[in-house]
Coordinates of N, CA, C and O in Angstrom, one line a residue:
R1 N 76.1 71.9 88.9 CA 77.1 73.0 88.4 C 78.5 72.8 88.6 O 78.8 71.7 89.4
Y2 N 79.2 73.2 87.9 CA 80.5 72.7 87.8 C 81.4 74.0 87.6 O 80.8 75.3 87.4
S3 N 82.7 74.1 88.2 CA 83.4 75.4 87.8 C 84.2 75.5 86.6 O 84.7 74.4 86.0
P4 N 84.3 76.5 85.8 CA 84.8 76.5 84.5 C 86.1 76.4 84.6 O 86.9 76.7 85.5
A5 N 86.8 75.8 83.6 CA 88.2 75.7 83.7 C 89.1 76.9 84.0 O 90.0 77.0 84.5
L6 N 88.3 77.9 83.3 CA 89.2 79.2 83.8 C 89.5 79.5 85.2 O 90.4 80.2 85.5
L7 N 88.5 79.4 85.9 CA 88.6 79.5 87.2 C 89.5 78.3 88.0 O 90.4 78.8 88.9
I8 N 89.5 77.3 87.5 CA 90.3 76.1 88.1 C 91.8 76.6 87.6 O 92.6 76.4 88.6
N9 N 91.9 76.9 86.6 CA 93.6 77.5 86.3 C 93.7 79.0 87.0 O 94.9 79.2 86.8
A10 N 92.9 79.5 87.3 CA 93.1 81.1 87.8 C 94.2 81.3 88.6 O 94.8 82.1 88.5
G11 N 94.2 80.5 89.5 CA 95.3 80.7 90.9 C 96.8 80.6 90.4 O 97.4 81.5 90.3
A12 N 97.0 79.6 89.6 CA 98.5 79.2 88.9 C 98.5 80.3 88.0 O 99.6 81.0 87.9
L13 N 97.4 80.6 87.1 CA 98.0 81.8 86.0 C 98.1 83.2 86.5 O 99.0 83.9 86.2
N14 N 97.3 83.4 87.7 CA 97.3 84.6 88.3 C 99.0 84.8 88.9 O 99.5 85.8 88.8
H15 N 99.2 83.7 89.7 CA 100.4 83.8 90.3 C 101.7 83.9 89.5 O 102.4 84.8 89.6
A16 N 101.7 83.1 88.3 CA 102.8 83.4 87.4 C 102.8 84.8 86.6 O 103.7 85.4 86.6
A17 N 101.6 85.3 86.5 CA 101.5 86.7 85.7 C 102.0 87.9 86.8 O 102.8 88.6 86.5
V18 N 101.7 87.7 88.0 CA 102.1 88.7 89.0 C 103.6 88.3 89.4 O 104.4 89.6 89.4
M19 N 104.0 87.3 89.6 CA 105.4 87.1 89.8 C 106.1 87.5 88.4 O 107.3 88.5 88.9
Y20 N 105.8 87.3 87.5 CA 106.5 87.8 86.0 C 106.4 89.4 86.1 O 107.8 90.0 85.8
D21 N 105.4 90.3 86.3 CA 105.4 91.4 86.2 C 105.8 92.3 87.3 O 106.4 93.3 87.3
H22 N 105.2 91.6 88.5 CA 105.7 92.5 89.7 C 106.7 91.8 90.7 O 107.4 92.6 91.3
G23 N 106.6 90.7 90.8 CA 107.8 90.0 91.8 C 107.1 90.0 93.2 O 107.8 89.8 93.9
N24 N 105.9 90.3 93.3 CA 105.4 90.5 94.6 C 104.4 89.3 94.8 O 103.2 89.1 94.6
I25 N 104.9 88.5 95.9 CA 104.3 87.4 96.2 C 102.9 87.6 96.9 O 102.0 86.9 97.1
Q26 N 103.1 88.7 98.1 CA 101.9 88.8 98.5 C 100.6 89.3 97.6 O 99.8 89.0 98.2
K27 N 101.1 90.1 96.9 CA 99.9 90.6 95.8 C 99.4 89.5 95.4 O 98.1 89.3 95.0
S28 N 100.3 88.4 95.0 CA 100.0 87.2 94.3 C 98.8 86.4 95.3 O 97.7 86.1 94.5
F29 N 99.0 86.2 96.4 CA 98.3 85.7 97.4 C 97.0 86.2 97.5 O 95.9 85.8 97.5
E30 N 96.9 87.7 97.6 CA 95.7 88.3 97.7 C 94.8 88.3 96.6 O 93.7 88.1 96.9
Q31 N 95.5 88.2 95.4 CA 94.5 88.1 94.3 C 94.1 86.6 94.3 O 92.9 86.5 93.9
I32 N 94.8 85.6 94.4 CA 94.5 84.3 94.6 C 93.3 83.9 95.4 O 92.2 83.6 95.3
E33 N 93.2 84.6 96.7 CA 92.2 84.6 97.8 C 90.8 85.1 97.2 O 89.8 84.7 97.5
N34 N 91.0 86.2 96.3 CA 89.7 86.7 95.8 C 89.2 85.7 94.8 O 87.8 86.2 94.4
I35 N 89.5 85.0 94.1 CA 89.3 83.9 93.4 C 88.0 83.4 94.1 O 86.8 83.1 93.5
Y36 N 87.9 83.2 95.2 CA 86.7 82.7 96.0 C 85.4 83.4 95.8 O 84.3 82.7 95.5
H37 N 85.5 84.9 95.8 CA 84.4 85.6 95.6 C 84.0 85.5 94.1 O 82.5 85.6 94.2
T38 N 85.0 85.5 93.3 CA 84.4 85.3 92.1 C 83.7 83.9 91.6 O 82.7 84.2 91.1
V39 N 84.2 82.9 92.3 CA 83.6 81.5 92.2 C 82.4 81.5 92.8 O 81.2 81.1 92.1
Y40 N 82.1 82.4 94.0 CA 80.6 82.3 94.6 C 79.6 83.1 93.7 O 78.6 82.8 93.9
E41 N 80.2 84.3 93.2 CA 79.3 85.1 92.4 C 79.0 84.2 91.1 O 77.8 84.4 90.7
I42 N 79.8 83.4 90.7 CA 79.5 82.9 89.2 C 78.4 81.7 89.9 O 77.3 81.7 89.0
F43 N 78.3 80.9 90.8 CA 77.3 80.1 91.4 C 76.1 80.7 91.5 O 75.1 80.4 91.3
E44 N 75.9 81.7 92.3 CA 75.0 82.6 92.6 C 74.1 83.2 91.5 O 72.9 82.8 91.2
R45 N 74.9 83.9 90.5 CA 74.4 84.1 89.6 C 73.8 83.0 88.5 O 72.7 83.2 87.8
S46 N 74.4 81.9 88.3 CA 74.3 81.0 87.4 C 72.7 80.3 88.1 O 71.9 80.1 87.3
Q47 N 72.7 80.4 89.4 CA 71.4 79.8 89.9 C 70.2 80.8 89.7 O 69.3 80.3 89.2
H48 N 70.5 82.0 90.2 CA 69.5 82.9 90.0 C 69.3 83.4 88.5 O 67.9 83.4 88.1
E49 N 70.1 83.3 87.6 CA 69.5 83.5 85.9 C 69.3 82.3 85.3 O 69.1 82.4 84.2
N50 N 69.8 81.2 85.9 CA 69.3 79.8 85.4 C 70.0 79.8 84.1 O 69.6 79.8 83.0
C51 N 71.5 80.1 84.3 CA 72.2 80.1 83.2 C 73.6 79.1 83.5 O 74.0 79.2 84.7
A52 N 74.2 78.7 82.5 CA 75.6 77.9 82.6 C 76.6 78.5 83.4 O 76.7 79.8 82.9
T53 N 77.2 78.0 84.4 CA 78.4 78.6 84.9 C 79.4 79.2 83.7 O 80.1 80.2 84.4
N54 N 79.5 78.5 82.9 CA 80.6 78.9 82.0 C 80.1 80.1 81.4 O 80.9 81.2 81.1
K55 N 79.0 80.5 81.0 CA 78.4 81.4 80.3 C 78.4 82.7 81.3 O 79.0 83.9 80.9
I56 N 78.1 82.3 82.4 CA 78.3 83.5 83.5 C 79.7 84.1 83.5 O 79.8 85.1 83.7
A57 N 80.6 83.0 83.9 CA 82.1 83.4 84.1 C 82.6 84.0 82.8 O 83.2 85.2 83.0
E58 N 82.0 83.9 81.5 CA 82.4 84.7 80.3 C 82.0 86.0 80.2 O 82.6 86.9 79.8
M59 N 80.7 86.1 80.9 CA 80.1 87.5 80.7 C 81.0 88.4 81.9 O 81.2 89.6 81.6
I60 N 81.2 87.7 83.0 CA 82.1 88.6 83.9 C 83.4 89.1 83.4 O 84.1 90.0 83.8
A61 N 84.1 88.0 82.8 CA 85.4 88.1 82.2 C 85.2 89.4 81.1 O 86.1 90.3 81.1
R62 N 84.2 89.1 80.3 CA 84.2 90.2 79.3 C 83.5 91.7 79.9 O 84.4 92.8 79.4
D63 N 83.0 91.5 81.0 CA 82.9 92.9 81.7 C 83.7 93.6 82.2 O 84.0 94.7 82.1
R64 N 84.9 92.8 82.8 CA 86.0 93.2 83.4 C 86.8 93.8 82.4 O 87.9 94.6 82.7
L65 N 87.1 93.0 81.4 CA 87.7 93.7 80.2 C 87.2 95.1 79.5 O 88.1 95.7 78.7
K66 N 86.2 95.6 79.9 CA 85.5 96.8 79.2 C 86.2 97.9 79.7 O 86.7 98.0 80.9

C-alpha cells in the first residue's frame, strides 16, 4: 500500500492555504496534525474494503466536498 500524492502534499498545501486565508499558524499546525487520522482511515478502509488507497482517498475527498 502507498500514500496517494494528495496526502503527501496535503501538509504544505494546507499550510499555504491557511496562511493565505487566515494567517493563523496554530490553525495550520492543528489541521496538519489531523492528516495522520486521514491517512490512518485511508489505510484501514483500503484493507477492509480491498480497494486501492488512491480510490479510498478520492471517495473521502468527494464525501467531504458534498
